[in-house]
Coordinates of N, CA and C in Angstrom, one line a residue:
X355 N 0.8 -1.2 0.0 CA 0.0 0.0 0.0 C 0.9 1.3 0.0
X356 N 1.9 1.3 0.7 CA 2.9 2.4 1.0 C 3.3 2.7 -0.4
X357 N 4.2 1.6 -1.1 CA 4.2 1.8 -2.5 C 3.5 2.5 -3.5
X358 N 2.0 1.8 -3.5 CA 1.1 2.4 -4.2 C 0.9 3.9 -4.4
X359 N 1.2 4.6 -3.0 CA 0.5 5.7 -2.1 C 1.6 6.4 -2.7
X360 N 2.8 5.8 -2.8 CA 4.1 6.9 -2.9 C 3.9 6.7 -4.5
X361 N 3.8 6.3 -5.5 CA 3.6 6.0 -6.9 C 2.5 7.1 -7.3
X362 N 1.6 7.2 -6.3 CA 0.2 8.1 -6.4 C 0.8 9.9 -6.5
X363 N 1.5 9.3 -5.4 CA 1.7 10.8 -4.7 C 2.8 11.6 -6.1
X364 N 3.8 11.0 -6.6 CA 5.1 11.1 -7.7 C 4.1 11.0 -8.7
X365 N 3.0 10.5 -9.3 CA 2.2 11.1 -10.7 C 1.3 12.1 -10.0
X366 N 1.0 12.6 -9.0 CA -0.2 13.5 -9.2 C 0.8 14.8 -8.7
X367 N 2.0 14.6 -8.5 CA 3.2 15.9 -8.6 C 3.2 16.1 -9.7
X368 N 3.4 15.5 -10.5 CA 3.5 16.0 -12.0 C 2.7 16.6 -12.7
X369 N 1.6 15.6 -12.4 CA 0.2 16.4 -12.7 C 0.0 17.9 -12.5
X370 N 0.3 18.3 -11.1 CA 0.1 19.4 -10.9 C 1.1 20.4 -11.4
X371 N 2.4 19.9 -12.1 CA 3.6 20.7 -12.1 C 3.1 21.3 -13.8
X372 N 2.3 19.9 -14.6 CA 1.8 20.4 -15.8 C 0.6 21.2 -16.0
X373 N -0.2 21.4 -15.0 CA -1.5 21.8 -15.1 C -1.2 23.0 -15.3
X374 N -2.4 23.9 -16.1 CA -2.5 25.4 -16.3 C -3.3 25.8 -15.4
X375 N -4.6 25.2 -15.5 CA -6.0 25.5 -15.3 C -6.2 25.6 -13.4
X376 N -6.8 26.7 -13.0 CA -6.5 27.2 -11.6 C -7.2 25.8 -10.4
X377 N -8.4 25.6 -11.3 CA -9.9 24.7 -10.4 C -9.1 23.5 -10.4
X378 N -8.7 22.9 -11.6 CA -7.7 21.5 -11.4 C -6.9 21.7 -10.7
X379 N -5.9 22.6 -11.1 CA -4.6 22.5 -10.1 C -5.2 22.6 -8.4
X380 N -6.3 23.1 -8.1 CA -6.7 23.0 -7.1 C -7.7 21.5 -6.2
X381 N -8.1 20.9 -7.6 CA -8.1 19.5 -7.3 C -7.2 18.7 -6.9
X382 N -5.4 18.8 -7.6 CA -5.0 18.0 -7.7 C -4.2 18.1 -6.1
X383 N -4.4 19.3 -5.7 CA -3.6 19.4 -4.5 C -4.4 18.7 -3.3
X384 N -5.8 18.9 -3.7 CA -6.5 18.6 -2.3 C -6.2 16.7 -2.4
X385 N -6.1 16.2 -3.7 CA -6.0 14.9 -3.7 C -4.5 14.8 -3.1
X386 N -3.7 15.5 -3.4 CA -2.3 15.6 -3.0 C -2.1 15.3 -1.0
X387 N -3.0 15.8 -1.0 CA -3.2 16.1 0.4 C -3.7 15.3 1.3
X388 N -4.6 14.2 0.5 CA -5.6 13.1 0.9 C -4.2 11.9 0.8
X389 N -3.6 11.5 -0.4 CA -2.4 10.9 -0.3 C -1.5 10.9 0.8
X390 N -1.0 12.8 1.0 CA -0.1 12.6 2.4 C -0.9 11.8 3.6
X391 N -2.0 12.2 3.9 CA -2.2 11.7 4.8 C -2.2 9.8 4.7
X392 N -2.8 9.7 3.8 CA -2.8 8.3 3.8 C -1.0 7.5 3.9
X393 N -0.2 8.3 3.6 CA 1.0 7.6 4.0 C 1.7 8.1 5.5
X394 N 0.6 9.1 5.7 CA 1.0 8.9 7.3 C 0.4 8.8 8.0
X395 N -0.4 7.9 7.9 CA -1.5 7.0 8.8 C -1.0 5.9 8.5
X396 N -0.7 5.7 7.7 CA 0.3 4.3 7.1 C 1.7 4.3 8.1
X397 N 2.2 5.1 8.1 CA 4.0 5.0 8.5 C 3.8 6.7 9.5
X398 N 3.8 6.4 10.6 CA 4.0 7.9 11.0 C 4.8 8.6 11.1
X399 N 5.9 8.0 11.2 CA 7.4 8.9 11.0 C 7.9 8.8 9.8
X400 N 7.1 8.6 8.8 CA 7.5 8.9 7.4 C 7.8 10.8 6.9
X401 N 8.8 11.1 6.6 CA 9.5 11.8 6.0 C 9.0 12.3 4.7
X402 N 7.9 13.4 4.5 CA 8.1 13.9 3.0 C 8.3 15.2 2.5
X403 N 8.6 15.7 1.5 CA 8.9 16.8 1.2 C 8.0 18.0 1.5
X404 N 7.9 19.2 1.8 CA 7.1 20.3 2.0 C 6.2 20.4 0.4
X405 N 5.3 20.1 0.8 CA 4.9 20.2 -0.8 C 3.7 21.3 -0.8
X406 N 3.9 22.8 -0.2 CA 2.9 24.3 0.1 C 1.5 23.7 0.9
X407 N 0.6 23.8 -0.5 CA -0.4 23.9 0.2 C -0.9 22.7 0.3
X408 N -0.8 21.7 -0.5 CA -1.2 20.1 0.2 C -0.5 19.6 1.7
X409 N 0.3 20.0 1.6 CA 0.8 19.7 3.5 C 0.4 20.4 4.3
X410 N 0.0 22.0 3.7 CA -1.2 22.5 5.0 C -2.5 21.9 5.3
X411 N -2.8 21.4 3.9 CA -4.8 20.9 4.5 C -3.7 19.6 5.1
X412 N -2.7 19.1 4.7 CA -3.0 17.9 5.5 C -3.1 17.7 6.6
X413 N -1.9 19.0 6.9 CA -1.3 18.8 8.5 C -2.9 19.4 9.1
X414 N -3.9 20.1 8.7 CA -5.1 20.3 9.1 C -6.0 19.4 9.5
X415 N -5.9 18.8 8.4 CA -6.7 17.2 8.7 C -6.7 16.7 9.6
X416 N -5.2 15.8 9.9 CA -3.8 15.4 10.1 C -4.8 15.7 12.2
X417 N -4.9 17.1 12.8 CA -5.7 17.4 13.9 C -6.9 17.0 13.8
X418 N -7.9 17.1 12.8 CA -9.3 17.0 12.5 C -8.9 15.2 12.7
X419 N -8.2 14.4 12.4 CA -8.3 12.7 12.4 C -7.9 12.2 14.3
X420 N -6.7 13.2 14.3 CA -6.2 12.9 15.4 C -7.2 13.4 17.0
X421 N -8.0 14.2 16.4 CA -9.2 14.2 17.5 C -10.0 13.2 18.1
X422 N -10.1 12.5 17.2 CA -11.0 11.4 16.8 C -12.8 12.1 16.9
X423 N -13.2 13.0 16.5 CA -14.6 13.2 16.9 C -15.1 13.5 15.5
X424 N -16.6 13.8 15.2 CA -17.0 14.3 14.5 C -16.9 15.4 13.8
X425 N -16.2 16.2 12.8 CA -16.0 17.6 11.8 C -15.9 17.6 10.6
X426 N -16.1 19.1 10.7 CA -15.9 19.0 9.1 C -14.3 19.0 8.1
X427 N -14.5 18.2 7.4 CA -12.9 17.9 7.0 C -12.4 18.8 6.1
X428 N -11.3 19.3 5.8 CA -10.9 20.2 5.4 C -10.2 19.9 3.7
X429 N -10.1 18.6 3.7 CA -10.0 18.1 2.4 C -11.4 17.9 1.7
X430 N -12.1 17.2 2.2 CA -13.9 16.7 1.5 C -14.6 18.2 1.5
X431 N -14.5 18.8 2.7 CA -15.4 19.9 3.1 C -16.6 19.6 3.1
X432 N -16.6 18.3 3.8 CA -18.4 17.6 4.5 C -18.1 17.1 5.6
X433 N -19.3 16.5 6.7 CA -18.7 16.2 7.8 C -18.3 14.9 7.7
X434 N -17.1 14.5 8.9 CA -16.5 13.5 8.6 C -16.4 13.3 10.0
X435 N -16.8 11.9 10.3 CA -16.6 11.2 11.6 C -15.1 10.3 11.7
X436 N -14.5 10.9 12.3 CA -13.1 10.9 12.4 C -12.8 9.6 13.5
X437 N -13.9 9.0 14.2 CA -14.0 7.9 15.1 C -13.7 6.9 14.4
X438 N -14.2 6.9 13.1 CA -14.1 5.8 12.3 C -12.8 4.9 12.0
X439 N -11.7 5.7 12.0 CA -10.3 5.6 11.5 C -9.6 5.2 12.8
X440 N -10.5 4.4 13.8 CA -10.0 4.0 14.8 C -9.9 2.3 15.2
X441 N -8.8 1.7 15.1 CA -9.1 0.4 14.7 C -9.5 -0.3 15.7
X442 N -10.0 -2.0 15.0 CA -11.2 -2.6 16.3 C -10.1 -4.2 16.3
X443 N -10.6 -4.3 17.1 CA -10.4 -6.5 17.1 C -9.0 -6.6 16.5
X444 N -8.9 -7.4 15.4 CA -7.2 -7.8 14.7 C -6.6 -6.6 14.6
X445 N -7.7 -5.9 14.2 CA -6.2 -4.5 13.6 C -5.9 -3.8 15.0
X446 N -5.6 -3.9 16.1 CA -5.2 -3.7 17.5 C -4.2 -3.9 17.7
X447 N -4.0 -5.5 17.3 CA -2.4 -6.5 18.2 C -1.8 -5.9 17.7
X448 N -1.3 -5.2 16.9 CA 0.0 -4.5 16.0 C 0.2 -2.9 15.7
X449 N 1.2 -2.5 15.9 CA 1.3 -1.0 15.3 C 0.7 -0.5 13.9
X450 N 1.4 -1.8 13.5 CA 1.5 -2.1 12.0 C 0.2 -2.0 11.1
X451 N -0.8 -3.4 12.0 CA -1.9 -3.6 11.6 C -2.5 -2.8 11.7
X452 N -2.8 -1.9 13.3 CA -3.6 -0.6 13.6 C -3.2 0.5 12.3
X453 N -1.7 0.8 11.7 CA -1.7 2.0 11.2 C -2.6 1.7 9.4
X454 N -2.2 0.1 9.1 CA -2.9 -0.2 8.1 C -4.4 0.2 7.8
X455 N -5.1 0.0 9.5 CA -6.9 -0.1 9.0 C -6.7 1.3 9.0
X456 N -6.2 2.1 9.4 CA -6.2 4.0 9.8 C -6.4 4.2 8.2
X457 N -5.0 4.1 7.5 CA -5.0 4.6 5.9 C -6.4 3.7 5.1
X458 N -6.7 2.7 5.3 CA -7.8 1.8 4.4 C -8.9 2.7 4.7
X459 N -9.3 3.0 6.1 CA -10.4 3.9 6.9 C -10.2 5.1 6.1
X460 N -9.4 5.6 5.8 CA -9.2 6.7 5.4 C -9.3 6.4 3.7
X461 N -8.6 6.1 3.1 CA -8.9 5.9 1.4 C -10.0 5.4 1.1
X462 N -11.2 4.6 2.3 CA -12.5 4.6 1.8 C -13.4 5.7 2.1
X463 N -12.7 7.2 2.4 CA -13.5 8.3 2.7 C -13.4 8.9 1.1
X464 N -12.9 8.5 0.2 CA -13.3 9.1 -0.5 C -14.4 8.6 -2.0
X465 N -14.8 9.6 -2.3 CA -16.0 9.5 -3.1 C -16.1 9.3 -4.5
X466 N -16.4 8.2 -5.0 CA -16.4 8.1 -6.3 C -17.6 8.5 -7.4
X467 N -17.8 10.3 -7.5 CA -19.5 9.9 -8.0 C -19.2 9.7 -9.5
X468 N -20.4 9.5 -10.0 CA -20.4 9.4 -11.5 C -20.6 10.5 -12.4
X469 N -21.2 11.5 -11.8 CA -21.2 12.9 -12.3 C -21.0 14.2 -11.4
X470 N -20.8 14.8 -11.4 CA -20.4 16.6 -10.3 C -20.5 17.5 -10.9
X471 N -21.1 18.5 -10.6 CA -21.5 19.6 -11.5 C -20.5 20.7 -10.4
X472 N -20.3 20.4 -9.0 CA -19.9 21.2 -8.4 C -18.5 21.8 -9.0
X473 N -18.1 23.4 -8.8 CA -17.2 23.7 -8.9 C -17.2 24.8 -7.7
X474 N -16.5 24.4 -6.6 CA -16.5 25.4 -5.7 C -14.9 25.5 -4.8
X475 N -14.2 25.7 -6.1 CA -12.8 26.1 -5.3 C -12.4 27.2 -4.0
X476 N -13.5 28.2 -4.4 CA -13.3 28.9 -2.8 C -13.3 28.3 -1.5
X477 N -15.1 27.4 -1.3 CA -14.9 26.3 0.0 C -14.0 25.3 -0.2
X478 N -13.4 24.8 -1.5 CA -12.5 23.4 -1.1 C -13.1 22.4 -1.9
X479 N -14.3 22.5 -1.6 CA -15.1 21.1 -2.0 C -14.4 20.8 -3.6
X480 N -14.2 21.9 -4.4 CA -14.0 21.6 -6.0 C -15.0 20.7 -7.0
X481 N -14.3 20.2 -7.3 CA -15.2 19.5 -8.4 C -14.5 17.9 -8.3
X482 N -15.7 17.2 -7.4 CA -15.5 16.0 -6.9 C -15.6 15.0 -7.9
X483 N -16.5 14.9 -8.9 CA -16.1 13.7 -10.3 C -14.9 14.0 -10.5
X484 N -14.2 15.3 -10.9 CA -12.3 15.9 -11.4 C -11.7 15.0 -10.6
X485 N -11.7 15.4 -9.0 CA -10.7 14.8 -8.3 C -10.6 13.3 -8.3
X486 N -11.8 12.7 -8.4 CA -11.8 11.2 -8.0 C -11.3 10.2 -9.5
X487 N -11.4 11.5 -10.9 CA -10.7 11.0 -11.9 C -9.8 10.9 -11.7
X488 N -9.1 12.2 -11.7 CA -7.4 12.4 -11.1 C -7.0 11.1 -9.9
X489 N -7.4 11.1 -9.3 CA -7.5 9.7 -8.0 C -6.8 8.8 -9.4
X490 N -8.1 8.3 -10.2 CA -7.6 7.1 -11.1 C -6.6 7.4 -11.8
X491 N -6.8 8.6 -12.6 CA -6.0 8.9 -13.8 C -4.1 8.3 -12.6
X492 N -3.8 9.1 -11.9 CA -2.7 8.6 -10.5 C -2.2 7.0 -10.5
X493 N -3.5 6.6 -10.3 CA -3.5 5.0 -10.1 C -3.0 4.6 -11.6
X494 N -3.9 5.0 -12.2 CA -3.3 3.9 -13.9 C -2.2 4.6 -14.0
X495 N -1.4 5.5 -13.7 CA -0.3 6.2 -14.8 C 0.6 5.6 -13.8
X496 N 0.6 4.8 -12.5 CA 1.9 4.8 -11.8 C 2.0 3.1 -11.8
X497 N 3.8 2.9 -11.8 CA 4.3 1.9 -12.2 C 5.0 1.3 -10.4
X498 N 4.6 0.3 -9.4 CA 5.3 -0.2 -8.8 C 6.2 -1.7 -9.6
X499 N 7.6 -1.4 -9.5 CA 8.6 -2.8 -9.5 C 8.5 -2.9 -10.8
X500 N 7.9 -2.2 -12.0 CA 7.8 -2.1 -13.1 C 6.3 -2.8 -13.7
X501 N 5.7 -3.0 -13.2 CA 4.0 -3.2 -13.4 C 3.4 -2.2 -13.0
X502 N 1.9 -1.6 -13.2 CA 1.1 -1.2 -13.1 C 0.6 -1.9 -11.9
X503 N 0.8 -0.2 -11.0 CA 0.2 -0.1 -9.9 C -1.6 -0.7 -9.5
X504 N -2.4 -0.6 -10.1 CA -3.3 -0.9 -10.2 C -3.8 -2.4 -10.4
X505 N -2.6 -3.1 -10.6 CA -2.8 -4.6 -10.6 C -2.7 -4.8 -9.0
X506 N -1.4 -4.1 -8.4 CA -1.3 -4.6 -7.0 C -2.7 -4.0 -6.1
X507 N -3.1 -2.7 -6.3 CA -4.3 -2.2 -6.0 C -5.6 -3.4 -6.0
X508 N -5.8 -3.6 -7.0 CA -6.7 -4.8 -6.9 C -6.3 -5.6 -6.5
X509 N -5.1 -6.8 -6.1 CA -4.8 -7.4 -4.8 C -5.1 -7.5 -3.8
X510 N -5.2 -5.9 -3.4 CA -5.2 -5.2 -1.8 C -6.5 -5.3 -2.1
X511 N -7.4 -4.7 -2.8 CA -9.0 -4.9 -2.5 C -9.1 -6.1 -1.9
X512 N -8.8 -7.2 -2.8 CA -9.1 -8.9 -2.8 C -9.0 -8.9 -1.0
X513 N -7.6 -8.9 -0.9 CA -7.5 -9.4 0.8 C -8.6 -8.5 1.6
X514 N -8.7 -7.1 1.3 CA -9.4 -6.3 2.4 C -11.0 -6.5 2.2
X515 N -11.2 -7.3 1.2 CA -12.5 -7.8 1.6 C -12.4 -9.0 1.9
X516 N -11.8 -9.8 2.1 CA -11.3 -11.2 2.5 C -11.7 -10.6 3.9
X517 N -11.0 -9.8 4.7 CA -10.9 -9.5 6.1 C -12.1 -8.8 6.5
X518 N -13.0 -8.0 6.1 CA -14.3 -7.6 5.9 C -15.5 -9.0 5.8
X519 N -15.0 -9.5 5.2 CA -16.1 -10.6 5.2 C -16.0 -11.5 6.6
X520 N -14.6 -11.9 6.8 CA -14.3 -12.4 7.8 C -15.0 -12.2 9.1
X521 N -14.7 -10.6 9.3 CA -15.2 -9.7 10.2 C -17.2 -9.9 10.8
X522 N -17.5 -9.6 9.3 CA -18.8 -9.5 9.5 C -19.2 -11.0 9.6
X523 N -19.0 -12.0 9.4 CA -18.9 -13.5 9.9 C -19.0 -13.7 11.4
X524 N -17.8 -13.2 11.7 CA -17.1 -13.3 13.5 C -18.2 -12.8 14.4
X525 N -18.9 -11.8 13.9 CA -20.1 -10.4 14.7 C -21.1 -11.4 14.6
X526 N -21.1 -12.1 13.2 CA -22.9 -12.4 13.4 C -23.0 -14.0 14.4
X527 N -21.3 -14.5 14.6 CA -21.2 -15.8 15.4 C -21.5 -15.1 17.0
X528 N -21.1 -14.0 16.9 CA -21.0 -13.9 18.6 C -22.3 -13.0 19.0

């Protein structure tokens, strides 16, 4: 996942280094932003470059997750229950495992619609179909070990619903 996340993060830099257009480049940061965080919920003493304004909403976030309560998130700009990203049962025994469900908790906060008419770069929100393309356009364009990121991405689905089904099995035994 760390891989993936850092593969994500190195095409949607570029993205942004090529972009002209104000409303995108401001998509691509807020996704920029949603990445950092997801690698440091993943690794917390991970090390990344100052990258302006996507490390400000993050490190904003970054307080909004670390509260754990209910707010409004400064990347989505809707409310977000920050409780969620709090891990239960297996993902406990471990650092590891705990920081795992944190980033998964977290990369399933975002929204995949099929159309958005929104453009509201002032509040943040942007233009949510844009960003969640850019999300993929990231995914398909990035290469871990020399394959396509997106093969290992679908891997990671496979097991994390493996462990999701598990889960909901275990609840309805006890």
């Amino acid at each position: 996942l760390k891989q993936i996340m850092t593969v994500m993060l190195k095409t949607s830099v570029e993205d942004y280094r090529h972009c002209e257009d104000i409303e995108v480049k401001d998509d691509i940061q807020r996704n920029l932003a949603f990445i950092i965080i997801a690698l440091r919920l993943l690794e917390p003493s991970i090390k990344l470059p100052d990258m302006g304004g996507a490390t400000d909403l993050s490190n904003e976030e970054m307080k909004n997750i670390e509260s754990g309560f209910k707010t409004r998130s400064v990347i989505f700009d809707r409310e977000e229950n920050f409780q969620a990203l709090a891990p239960s049962g297996l993902f406990e025994i471990s650092e590891k495992l705990s920081n795992f469900y944190r980033c998964a908790q977290w990369i399933s906060r975002m929204d995949f619609p099929l159309t958005d008419v929104t453009v509201d770069t002032e509040t943040g929100s942007g233009n949510l179909f844009r960003r969640s393309v850019l999300l993929c356009r990231a995914l398909a364009r990035a290469v871990v070990d020399g394959k396509p990121a997106s093969e290992m991405w679908q891997r990671l689905v496979s097991v994390w619903e493996l462990f999701a089904t598990s889960s909901i099995r275990h609840r309805q035994k006890t």
